[in-house]
Tab-separated table of C-alpha atoms in Angstrom:
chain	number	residue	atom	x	y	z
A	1	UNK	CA	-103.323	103.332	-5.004
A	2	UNK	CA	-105.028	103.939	-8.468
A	3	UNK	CA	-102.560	103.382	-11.022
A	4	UNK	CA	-102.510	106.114	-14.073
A	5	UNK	CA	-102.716	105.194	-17.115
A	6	UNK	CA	-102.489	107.101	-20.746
A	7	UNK	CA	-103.620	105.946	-24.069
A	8	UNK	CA	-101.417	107.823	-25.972
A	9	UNK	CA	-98.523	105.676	-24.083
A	10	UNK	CA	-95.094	105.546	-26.511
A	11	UNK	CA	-93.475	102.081	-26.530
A	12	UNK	CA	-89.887	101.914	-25.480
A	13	UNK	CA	-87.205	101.926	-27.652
A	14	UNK	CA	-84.003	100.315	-27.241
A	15	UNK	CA	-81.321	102.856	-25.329
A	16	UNK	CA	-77.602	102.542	-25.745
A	17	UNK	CA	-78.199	98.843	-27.591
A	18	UNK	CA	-74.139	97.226	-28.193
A	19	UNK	CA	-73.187	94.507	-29.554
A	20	UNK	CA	-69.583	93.007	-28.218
A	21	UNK	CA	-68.250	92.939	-31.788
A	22	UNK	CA	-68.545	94.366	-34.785
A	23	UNK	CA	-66.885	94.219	-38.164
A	24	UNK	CA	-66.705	97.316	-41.384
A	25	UNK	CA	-67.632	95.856	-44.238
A	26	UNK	CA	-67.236	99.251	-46.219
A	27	UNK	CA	-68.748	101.882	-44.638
A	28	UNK	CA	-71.264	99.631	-42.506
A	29	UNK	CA	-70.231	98.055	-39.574
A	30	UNK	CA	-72.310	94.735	-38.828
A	31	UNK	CA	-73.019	93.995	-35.200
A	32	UNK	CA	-73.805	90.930	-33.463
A	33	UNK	CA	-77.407	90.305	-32.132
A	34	UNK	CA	-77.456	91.076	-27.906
A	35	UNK	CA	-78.936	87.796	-26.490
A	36	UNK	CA	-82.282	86.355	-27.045
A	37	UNK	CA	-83.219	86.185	-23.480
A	38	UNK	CA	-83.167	90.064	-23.237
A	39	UNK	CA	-85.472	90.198	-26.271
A	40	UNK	CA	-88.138	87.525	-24.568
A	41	UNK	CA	-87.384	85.293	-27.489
A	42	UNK	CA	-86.212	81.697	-27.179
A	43	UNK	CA	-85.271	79.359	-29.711
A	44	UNK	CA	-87.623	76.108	-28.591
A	45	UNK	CA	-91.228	78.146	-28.153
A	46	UNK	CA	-90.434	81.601	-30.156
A	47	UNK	CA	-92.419	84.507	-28.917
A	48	UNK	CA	-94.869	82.067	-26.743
A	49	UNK	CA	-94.555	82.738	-22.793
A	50	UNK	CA	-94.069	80.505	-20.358
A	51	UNK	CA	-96.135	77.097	-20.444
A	52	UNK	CA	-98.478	77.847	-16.801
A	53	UNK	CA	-98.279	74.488	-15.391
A	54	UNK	CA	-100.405	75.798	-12.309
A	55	UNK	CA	-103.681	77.148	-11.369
A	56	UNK	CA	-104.263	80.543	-9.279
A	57	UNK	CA	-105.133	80.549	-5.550
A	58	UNK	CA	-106.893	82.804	-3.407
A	59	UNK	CA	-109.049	85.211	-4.873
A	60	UNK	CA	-106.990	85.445	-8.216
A	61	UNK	CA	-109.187	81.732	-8.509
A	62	UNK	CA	-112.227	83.469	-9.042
A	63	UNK	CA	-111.071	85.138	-11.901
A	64	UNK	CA	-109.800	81.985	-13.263
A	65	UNK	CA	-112.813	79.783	-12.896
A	66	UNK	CA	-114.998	82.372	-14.563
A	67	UNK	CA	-112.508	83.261	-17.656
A	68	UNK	CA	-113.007	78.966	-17.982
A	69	UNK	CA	-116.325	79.385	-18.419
A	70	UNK	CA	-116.572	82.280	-20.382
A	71	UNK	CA	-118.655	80.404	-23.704
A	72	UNK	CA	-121.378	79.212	-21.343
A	73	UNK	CA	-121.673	82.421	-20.169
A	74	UNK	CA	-121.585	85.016	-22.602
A	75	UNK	CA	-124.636	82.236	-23.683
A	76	UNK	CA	-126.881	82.334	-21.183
A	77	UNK	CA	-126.475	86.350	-20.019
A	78	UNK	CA	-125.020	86.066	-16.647
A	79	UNK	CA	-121.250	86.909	-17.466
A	80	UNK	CA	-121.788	90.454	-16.761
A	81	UNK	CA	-123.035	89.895	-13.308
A	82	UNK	CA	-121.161	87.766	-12.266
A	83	UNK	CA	-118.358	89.966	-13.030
A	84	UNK	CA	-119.330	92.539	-11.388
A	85	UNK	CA	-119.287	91.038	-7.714
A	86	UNK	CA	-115.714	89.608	-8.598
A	87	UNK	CA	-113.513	91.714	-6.090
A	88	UNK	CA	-110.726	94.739	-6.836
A	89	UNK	CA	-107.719	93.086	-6.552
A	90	UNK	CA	-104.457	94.024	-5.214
A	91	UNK	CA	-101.953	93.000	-7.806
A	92	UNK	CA	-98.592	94.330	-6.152
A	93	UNK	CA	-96.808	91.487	-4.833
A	94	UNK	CA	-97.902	88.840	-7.700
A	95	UNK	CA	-94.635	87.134	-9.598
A	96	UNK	CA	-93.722	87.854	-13.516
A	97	UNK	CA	-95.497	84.271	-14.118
A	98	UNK	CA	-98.908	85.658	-12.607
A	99	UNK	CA	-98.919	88.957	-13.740
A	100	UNK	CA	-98.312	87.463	-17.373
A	101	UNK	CA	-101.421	84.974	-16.374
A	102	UNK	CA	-103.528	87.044	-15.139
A	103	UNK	CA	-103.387	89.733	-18.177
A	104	UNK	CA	-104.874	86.751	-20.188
A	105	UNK	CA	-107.205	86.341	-17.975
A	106	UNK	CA	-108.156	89.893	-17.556
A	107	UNK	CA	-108.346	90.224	-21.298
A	108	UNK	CA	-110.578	87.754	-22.307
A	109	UNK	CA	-113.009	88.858	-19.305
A	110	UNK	CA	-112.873	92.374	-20.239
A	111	UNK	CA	-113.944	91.475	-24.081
A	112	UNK	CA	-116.348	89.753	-22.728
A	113	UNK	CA	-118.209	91.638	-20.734
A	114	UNK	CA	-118.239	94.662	-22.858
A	115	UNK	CA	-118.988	92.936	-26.237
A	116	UNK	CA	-121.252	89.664	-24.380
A	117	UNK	CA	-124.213	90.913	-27.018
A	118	UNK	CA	-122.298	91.113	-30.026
A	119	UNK	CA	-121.625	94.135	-32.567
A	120	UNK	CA	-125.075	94.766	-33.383
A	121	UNK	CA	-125.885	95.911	-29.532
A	122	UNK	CA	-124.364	98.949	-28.093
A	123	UNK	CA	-122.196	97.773	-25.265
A	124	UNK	CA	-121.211	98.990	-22.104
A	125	UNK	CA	-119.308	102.359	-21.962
A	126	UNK	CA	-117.371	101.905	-18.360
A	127	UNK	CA	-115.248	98.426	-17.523
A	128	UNK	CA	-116.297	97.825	-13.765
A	129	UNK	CA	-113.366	98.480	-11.511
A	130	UNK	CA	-112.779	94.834	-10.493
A	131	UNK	CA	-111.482	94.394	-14.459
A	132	UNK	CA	-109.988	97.884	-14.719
A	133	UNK	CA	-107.652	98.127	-12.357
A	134	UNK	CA	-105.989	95.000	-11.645
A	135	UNK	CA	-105.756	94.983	-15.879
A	136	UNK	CA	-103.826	98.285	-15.892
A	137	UNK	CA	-101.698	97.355	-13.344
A	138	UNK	CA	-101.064	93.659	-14.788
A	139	UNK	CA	-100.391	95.822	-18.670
A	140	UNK	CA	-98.011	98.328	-17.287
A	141	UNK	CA	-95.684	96.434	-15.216
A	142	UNK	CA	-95.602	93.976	-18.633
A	143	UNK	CA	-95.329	96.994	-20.729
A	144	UNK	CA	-98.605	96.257	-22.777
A	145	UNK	CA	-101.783	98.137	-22.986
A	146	UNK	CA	-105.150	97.330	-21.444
A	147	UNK	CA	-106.804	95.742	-23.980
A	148	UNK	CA	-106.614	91.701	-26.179
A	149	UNK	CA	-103.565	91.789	-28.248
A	150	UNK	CA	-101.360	88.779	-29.281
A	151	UNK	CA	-99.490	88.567	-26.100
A	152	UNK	CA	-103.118	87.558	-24.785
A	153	UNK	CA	-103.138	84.325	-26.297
A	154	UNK	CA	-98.918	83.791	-26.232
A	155	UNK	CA	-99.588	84.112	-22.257
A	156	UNK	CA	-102.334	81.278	-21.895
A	157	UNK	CA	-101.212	78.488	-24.475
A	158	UNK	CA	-100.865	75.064	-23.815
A	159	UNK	CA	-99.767	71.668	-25.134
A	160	UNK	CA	-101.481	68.652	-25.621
A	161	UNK	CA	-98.567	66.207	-25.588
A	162	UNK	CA	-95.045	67.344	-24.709
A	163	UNK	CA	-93.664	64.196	-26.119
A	164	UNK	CA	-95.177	65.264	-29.727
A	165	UNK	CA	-94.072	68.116	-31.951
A	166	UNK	CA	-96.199	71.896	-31.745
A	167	UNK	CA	-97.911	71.559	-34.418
A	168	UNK	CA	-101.710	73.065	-34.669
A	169	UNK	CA	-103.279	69.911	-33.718
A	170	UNK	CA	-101.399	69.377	-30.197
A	171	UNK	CA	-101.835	72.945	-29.300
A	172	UNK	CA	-104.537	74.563	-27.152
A	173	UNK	CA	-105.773	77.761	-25.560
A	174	UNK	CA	-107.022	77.825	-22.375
A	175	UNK	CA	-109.229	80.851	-22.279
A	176	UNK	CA	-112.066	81.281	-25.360
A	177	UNK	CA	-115.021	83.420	-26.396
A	178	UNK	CA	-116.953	80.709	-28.348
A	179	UNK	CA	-116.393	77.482	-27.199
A	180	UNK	CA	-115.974	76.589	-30.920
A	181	UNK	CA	-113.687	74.748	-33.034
A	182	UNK	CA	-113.264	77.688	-35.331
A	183	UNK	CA	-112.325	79.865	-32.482
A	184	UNK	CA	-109.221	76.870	-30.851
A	185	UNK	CA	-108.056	76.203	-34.904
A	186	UNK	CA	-107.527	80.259	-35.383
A	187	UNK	CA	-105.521	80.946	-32.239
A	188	UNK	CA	-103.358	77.627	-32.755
A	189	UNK	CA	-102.717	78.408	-35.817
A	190	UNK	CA	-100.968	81.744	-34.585
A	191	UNK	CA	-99.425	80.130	-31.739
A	192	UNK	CA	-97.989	76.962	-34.379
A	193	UNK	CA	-96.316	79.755	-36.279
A	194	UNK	CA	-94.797	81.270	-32.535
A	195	UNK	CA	-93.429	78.063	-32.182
A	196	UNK	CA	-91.438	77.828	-36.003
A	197	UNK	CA	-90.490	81.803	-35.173
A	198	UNK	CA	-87.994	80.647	-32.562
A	199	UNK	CA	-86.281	78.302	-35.165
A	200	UNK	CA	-86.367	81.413	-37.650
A	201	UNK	CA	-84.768	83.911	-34.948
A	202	UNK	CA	-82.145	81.248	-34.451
A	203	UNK	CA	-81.406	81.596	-38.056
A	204	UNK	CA	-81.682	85.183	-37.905
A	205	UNK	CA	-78.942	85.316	-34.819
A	206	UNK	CA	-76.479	82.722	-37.058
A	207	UNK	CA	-76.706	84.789	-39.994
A	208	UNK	CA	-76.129	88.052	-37.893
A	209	UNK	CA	-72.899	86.522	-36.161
A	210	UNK	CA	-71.918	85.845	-39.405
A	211	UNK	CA	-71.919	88.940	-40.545
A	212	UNK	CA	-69.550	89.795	-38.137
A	213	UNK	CA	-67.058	87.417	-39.056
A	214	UNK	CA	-67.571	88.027	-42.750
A	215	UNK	CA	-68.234	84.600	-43.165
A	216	UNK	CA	-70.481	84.793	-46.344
A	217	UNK	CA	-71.001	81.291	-46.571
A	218	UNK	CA	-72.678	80.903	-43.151
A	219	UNK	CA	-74.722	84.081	-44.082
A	220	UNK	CA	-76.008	82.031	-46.879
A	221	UNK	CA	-76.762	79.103	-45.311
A	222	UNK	CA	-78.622	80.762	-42.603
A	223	UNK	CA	-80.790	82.869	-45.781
A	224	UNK	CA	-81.256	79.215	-47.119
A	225	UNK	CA	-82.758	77.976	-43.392
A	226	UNK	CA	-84.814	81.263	-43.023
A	227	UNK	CA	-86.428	81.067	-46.818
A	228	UNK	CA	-87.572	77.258	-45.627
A	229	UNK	CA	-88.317	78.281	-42.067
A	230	UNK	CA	-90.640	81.106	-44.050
A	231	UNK	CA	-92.142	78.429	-46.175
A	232	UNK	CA	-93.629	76.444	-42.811
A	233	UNK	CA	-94.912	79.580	-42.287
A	234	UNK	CA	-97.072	79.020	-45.235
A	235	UNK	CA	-97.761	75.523	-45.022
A	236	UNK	CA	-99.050	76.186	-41.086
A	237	UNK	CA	-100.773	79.181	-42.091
A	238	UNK	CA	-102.911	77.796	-45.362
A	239	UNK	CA	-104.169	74.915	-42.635
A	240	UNK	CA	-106.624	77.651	-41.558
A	241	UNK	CA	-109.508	76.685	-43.877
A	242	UNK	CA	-109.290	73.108	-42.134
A	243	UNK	CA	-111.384	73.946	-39.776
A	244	UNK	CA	-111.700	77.766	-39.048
A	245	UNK	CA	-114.755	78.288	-40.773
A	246	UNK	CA	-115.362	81.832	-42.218
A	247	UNK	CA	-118.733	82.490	-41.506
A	248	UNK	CA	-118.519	81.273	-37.253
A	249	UNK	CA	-115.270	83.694	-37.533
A	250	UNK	CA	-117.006	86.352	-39.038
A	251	UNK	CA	-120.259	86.539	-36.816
A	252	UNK	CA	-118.996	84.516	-33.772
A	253	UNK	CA	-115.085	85.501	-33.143
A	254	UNK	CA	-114.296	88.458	-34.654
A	255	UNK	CA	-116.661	90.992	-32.116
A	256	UNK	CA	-114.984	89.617	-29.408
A	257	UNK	CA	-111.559	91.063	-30.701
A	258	UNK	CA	-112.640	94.469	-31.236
A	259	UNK	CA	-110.979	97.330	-29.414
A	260	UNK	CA	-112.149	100.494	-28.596
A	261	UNK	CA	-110.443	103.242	-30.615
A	262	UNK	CA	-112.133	104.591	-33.862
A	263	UNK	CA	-115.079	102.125	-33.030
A	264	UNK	CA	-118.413	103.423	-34.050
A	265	UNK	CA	-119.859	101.133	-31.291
A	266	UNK	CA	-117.719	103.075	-28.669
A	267	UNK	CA	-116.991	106.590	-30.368
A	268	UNK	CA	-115.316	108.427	-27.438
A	269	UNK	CA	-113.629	104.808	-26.192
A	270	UNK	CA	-114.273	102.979	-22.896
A	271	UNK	CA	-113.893	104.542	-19.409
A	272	UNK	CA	-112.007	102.285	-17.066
A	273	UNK	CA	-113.383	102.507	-13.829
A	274	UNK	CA	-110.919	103.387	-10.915
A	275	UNK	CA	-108.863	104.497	-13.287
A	276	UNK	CA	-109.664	107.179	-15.129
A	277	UNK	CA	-113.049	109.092	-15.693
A	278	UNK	CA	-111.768	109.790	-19.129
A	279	UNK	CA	-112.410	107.217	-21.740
A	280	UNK	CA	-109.406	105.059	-23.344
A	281	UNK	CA	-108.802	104.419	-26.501
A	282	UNK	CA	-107.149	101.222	-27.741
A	283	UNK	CA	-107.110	99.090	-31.051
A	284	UNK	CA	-107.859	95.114	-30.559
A	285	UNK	CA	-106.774	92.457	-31.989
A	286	UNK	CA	-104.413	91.685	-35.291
A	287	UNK	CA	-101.764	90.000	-36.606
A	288	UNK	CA	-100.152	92.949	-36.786
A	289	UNK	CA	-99.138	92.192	-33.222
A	290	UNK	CA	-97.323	89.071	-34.145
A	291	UNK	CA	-93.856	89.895	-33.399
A	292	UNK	CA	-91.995	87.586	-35.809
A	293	UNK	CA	-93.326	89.731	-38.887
A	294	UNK	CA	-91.808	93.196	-38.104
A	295	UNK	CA	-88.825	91.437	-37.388
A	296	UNK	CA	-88.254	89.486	-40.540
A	297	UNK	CA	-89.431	93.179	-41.538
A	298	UNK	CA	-86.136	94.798	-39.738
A	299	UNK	CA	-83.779	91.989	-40.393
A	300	UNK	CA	-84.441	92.106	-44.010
A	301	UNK	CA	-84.154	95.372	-44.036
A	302	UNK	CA	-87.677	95.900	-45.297
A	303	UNK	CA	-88.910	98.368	-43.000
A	304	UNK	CA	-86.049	100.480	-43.445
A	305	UNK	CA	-86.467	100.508	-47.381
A	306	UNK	CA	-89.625	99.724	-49.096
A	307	UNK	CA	-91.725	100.526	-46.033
A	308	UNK	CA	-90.249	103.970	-45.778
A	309	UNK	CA	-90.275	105.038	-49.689
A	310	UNK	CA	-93.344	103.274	-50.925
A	311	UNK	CA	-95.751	102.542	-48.088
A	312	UNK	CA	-98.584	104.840	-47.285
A	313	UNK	CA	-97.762	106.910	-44.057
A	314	UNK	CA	-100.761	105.368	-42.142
A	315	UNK	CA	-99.551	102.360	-43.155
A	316	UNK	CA	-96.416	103.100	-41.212
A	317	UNK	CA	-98.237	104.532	-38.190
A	318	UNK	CA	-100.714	101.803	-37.593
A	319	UNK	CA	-97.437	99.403	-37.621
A	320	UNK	CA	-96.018	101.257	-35.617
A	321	UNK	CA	-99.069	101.508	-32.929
A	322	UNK	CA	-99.113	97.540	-33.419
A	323	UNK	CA	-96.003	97.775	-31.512
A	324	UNK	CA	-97.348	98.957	-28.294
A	325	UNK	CA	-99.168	95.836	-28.073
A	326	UNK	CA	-95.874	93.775	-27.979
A	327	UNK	CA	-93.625	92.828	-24.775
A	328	UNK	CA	-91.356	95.112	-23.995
A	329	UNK	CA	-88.837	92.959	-25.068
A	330	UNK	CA	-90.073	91.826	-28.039
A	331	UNK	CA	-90.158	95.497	-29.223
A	332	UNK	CA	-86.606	96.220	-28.068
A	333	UNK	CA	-85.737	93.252	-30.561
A	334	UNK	CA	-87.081	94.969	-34.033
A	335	UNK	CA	-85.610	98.385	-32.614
A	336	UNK	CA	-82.015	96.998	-32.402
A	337	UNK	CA	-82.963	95.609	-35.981
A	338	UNK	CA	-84.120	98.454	-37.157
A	339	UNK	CA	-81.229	100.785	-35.835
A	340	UNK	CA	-78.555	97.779	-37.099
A	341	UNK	CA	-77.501	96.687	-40.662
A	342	UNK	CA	-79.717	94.334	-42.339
A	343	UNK	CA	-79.198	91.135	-43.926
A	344	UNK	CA	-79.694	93.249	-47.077
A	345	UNK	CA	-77.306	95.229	-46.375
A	346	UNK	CA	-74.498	92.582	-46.322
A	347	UNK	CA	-76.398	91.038	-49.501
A	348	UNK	CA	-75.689	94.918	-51.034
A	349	UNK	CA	-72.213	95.175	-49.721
A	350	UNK	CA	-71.337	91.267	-51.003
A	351	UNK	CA	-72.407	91.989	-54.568
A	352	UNK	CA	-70.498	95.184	-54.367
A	353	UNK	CA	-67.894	94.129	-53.080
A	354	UNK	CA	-67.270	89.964	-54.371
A	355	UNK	CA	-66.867	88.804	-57.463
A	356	UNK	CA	-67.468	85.612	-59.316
A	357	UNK	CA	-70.336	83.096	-57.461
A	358	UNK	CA	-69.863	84.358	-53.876
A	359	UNK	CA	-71.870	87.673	-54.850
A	360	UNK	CA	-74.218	86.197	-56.862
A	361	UNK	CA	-74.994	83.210	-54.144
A	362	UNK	CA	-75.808	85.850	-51.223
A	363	UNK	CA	-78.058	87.511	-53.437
A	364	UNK	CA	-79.771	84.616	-54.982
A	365	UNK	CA	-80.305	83.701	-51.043
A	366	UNK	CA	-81.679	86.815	-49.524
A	367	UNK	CA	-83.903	86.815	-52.959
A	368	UNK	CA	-85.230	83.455	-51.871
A	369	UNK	CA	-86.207	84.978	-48.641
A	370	UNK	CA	-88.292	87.509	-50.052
A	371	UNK	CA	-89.636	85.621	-52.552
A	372	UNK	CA	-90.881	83.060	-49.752
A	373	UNK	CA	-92.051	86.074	-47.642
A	374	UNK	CA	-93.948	87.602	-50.335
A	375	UNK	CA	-95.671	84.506	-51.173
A	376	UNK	CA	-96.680	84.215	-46.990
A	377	UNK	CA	-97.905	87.071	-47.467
A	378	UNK	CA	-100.132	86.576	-50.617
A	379	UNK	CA	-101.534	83.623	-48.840
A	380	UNK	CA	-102.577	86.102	-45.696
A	381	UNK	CA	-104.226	87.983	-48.153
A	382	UNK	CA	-106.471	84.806	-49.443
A	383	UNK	CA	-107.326	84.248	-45.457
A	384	UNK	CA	-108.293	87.423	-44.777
A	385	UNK	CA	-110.806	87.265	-47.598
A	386	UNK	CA	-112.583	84.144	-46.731
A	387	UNK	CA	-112.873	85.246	-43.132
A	388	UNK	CA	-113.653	88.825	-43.519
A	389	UNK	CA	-114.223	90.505	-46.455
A	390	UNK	CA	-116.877	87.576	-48.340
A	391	UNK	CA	-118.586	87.306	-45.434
A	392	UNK	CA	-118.534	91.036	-44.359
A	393	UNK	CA	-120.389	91.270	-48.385
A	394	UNK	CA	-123.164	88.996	-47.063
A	395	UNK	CA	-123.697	90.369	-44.110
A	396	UNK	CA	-124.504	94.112	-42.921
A	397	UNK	CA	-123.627	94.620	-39.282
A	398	UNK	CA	-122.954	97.938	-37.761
A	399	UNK	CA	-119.277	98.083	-38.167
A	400	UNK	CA	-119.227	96.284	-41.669
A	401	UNK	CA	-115.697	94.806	-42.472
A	402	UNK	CA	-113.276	97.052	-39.706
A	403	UNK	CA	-111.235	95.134	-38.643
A	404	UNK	CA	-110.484	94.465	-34.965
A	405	UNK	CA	-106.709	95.937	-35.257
A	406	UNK	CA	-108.333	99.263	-36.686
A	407	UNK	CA	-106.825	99.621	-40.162
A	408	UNK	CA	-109.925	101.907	-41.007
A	409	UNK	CA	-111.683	101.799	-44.597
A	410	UNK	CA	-113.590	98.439	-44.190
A	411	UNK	CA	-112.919	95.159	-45.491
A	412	UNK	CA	-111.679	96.685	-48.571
A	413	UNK	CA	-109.213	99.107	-46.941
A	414	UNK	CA	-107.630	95.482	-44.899
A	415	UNK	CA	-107.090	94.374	-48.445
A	416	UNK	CA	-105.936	97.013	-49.975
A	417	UNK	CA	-103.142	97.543	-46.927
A	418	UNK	CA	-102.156	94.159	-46.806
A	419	UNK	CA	-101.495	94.392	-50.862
A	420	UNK	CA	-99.082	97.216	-50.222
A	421	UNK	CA	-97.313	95.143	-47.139
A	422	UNK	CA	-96.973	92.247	-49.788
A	423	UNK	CA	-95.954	94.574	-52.998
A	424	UNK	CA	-93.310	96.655	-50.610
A	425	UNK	CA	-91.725	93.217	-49.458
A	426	UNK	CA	-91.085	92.466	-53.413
A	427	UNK	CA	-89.824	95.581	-54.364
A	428	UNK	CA	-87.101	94.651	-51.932
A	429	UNK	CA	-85.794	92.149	-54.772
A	430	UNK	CA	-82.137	92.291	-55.647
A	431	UNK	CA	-80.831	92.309	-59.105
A	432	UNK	CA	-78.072	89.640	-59.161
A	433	UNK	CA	-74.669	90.436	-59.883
A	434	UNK	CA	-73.055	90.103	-63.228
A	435	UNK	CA	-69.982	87.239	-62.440
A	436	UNK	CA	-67.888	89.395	-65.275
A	437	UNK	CA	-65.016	91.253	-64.108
C-alpha cells in the first residue's frame, strides 16, 4: 500500500506526562523526570542510537553497498542511475534496529541523488519511487520526516575503539557525501557532543529528583556538574577548525544538506514518487535538530522565559519546526520540560524563599550554567562564520549563504538569529540574593 504522507505533519506532544512524586515549593510543585528510556536518552551514548554492529541482507544490501559508495559516485555521474534500478522495497516487517538503519541510509541516498551536481545546477524535481517510499515509511513509523536531519547521522555512527573514550578522533560515520576529512571531522564533532549530552541529562535527572526532595544542596551540585558538562561542550565544539576546513564545507558539504522548503533551487518542493503527486516541503539539515540544546533550553527554563518575551516569533517557529526532525521521544523529553518547573524556577523559589548562603549558592550555580551556555553559544557563532558566512562573501552561488535548516535572510540572517539565541540565554541571568535579613 502507498503510505500518505503530509508536510505540514505536527510533532507529538507529551499526553498525560506524571511524575510519581512531586513536592510544593510555594506555589510550584517540582516533579521528578519519567525515565530516560521513554525519552530515547541514555546516560553512556546521549541522544546517539544504537551502535549497528551488522550489515543488511537481502535486497536492503543493495541499498547499503551503494550509500558506501556514495563519494565515488556522486564523482563520476553514475549515482543517479544506479539508483534508479534499485528496487521498491517492502519495509513492513523490518525491526526498530533496521528501520532506524535504513532511514540513514535512505537519507544520504536521497541527498544525493537530487543534489549529485551541486547548488549551482537545477536538480531533479521527483525522488524515484525506490527512495520515496520505503523513506516515508522508514520516517513515519520513527516519527521523523523524509528528509537528512540529525537523527541521520545519530542512526549510522560508529566507534573506532570501544576500549578508548568517544572523543572526535575515535568516532566515525559510516555513510558520507564527500569522502573528505572535512566532511568525517564535522559530523564527529556533533556526534562527540551526543556522547557528553548523556552525562549532562544525567545531571539534569539528579538535579530534577532533587528538586523533589528539596534537597538544595544536591540541586547545586548537579548546576555545578552541568556548567562543566556545558564547558566540554565548548572545548569539543572549538576542535572544529582542526580539520573541518571552511571553504571544502562551504562548496563541498553544505549542498548536500539542503532541504527542500523555501529553496530557490526547488520553489514548489520535491514530489516523492509513489507517494504523492504533490510536492513536499521539508527543511534540511541544522543544529537546530540537536536535541540536547532545546533541552538545556526547557530545563533552564529558557524557552519558557527569554525565548517567549524577547525572541523574534520566527525565531520561535523555526525552533519549533526543528522539532519535527527529532525522535519521537526525544521531543516528548523537552515537552515534559517545557510543561514542568525549571531549574530556574527552584533557583527563583530558593532565593525567595532561603536566607543567608543557601540562596545565594543556588543562584550563583544556575548563573554559572548560563554563563557557560552563553559562552557555547558565542563560540557557535564564531563557527558558523568561518564555515558559512566568509566564505558565502567570496563566493556567489545561487542560494548565497541560506542555510540548509532554512532560517531565511542569508548568511547574515543565521547570524543575526543565532545572536538573539545567545543574548536571550543571558538575559536569563539571576540577580543574587542579598544574605541580609
Amino acid at each position: 500500500p502507498i503510505p500518505k504522507a503530509s508536510p505540514n505533519l505536527r510533532p507529538e506532544t507529551t499526553r498525560g506526562a506524571r511524575s510519581s512524586r512531586a513536592r510544593m515549593a510555594g506555589q510550584v510543585a517540582f516533579r521528578s523526570l519519567p525515565s530516560m528510556q521513554q525519552f530515547n536518552v541514555s546516560s553512556e551514548r546521549g541522544f546517539l542510537g544504537p551502535r549497528i554492529t551488522e550489515d543488511l541482507s537481502g535486497d536492503l544490501r543493495q541499498f547499503q553497498v551503494l550509500a558506501s559508495d556514495i563519494p565515488s559516485l556522486v564523482k563520476n555521474g553514475t549515482i543517479r542511475r544506479l539508483v534508479e534500478k534499485l528496487p521498491v522495497l517492502d519495509m513492513k516487517d523490518v525491526n526498530d534496529e533496521v528501520a532506524s538503519h535504513m532511514f540513514s541510509i535512505l537519507s544520504y541516498l536521497a541527498h544525493a541523488y537530487i543534489w549529485a551536481d551541486g547548488e549551482n545546477t537545477p536538480p531533479p524535481t521527483v525522488l524515484p519511487a525506490c527512495l520515496a517510499v520505503p523513506w516515508v515509511l522508514v520516517s513515519e513509523r520513527l516519527g521523523l520526516k523524509p528528509i537528512f536531519c540529525q537523527v541521520t547521522v545519530t542512526n549510522s555512527w560508529k566507534i573506532l575503539n570501544s576500549d578508548k573514550p568517544p572523543l572526535p578522533e575515535n568516532l566515525d560515520c559510516m555513510y558520507t557525501f564527500t569522502g573528505t576529512g572535512t566532511e568525517r571531522w564535522f559530523f564527529v564533532i556533533s556526534l562527540a557532543c551526543d556522547f557528553l549530552a548523556g552525562r549532562f541529562v544525567q545531571a539534569m535527572y539528579a538535579a530534577y529528583e532533587a528538586m523533589v526532595d528539596g534537597d538544595s544542596q544536591i540541586v547545586c551540585d548537579s548546576l555545578q556538574s552541568m556548567s562543566k558538562l556545558i564547558m566540554e561542550f565548548h572545548s569539543t565544539l572549538s576542535r572544529m577548525r582542526e580539520q573541518c576546513i571552511p571553504d571544502v564545507f562551504y562548496k563541498q558539504l553544505r549542498p548536500f544538506l539542503f532541504g527542500w522548503r523555501n529553496n530557490p533551487l526547488l520553489p514548489e518542493g520535491l514530489v516523492y514518487e509513489g507517494v504523492s503527486t504533490e510536492p513536499f516541503q521539508y527543511s534540511g539539515g541544522s543544529a537546530a535538530q540537536m536535541p540536547i540544546f532545546p533541552t538545556m533550553d526547557a530545563a533552564l527554563g529558557i524557552m519558557q522565559t527569554a525565548f517567549k518575551t524577547k525572541a523574534e516569533s520566527s525565531d520561535v517557529a523555526f525552533l519549533d519546526s526543528m522539532r519535527a526532525h527529532m525522535l519521537r521521544g526525544n521531543r516528548n523529553l523537552i515537552n515534559w520540560l517545557l510543561n514542568a518547573p525549571s531549574l530556574r524556577d527552584f533557583a527563583i523559589s530558593q532565593s525567595s524563599s532561603s536566607t543567608g548562603e543557601n540562596g545565594v549558592a543556588i543562584v550563583s550555580a544556575y548563573n554559572d550554567v548560563i554563563t557557560s551556555f552563553v559562552n557555547f553559544r558565542s563560540l557557535h557563532i564564531q563557527i558558523v562564520t568561518s564555515n558559512i558566512v566568509i566564505p558565502s562573501s567570496r563566493m556567489k552561488t545561487v542560494l548565497g549563504g541560506v542555510g540548509s535548516g532554512g532560517t531565511g535572510g542569508g548568511a547574515a540572517g543565521v547570524i543575526v538569529f543565532l545572536k538573539r539565541l545567545r543574548d536571550c540565554t543571558k538575559d536569563c541571568l539571576l540577580p543574587i540574593p542579598s544574605t541580609t535579613q
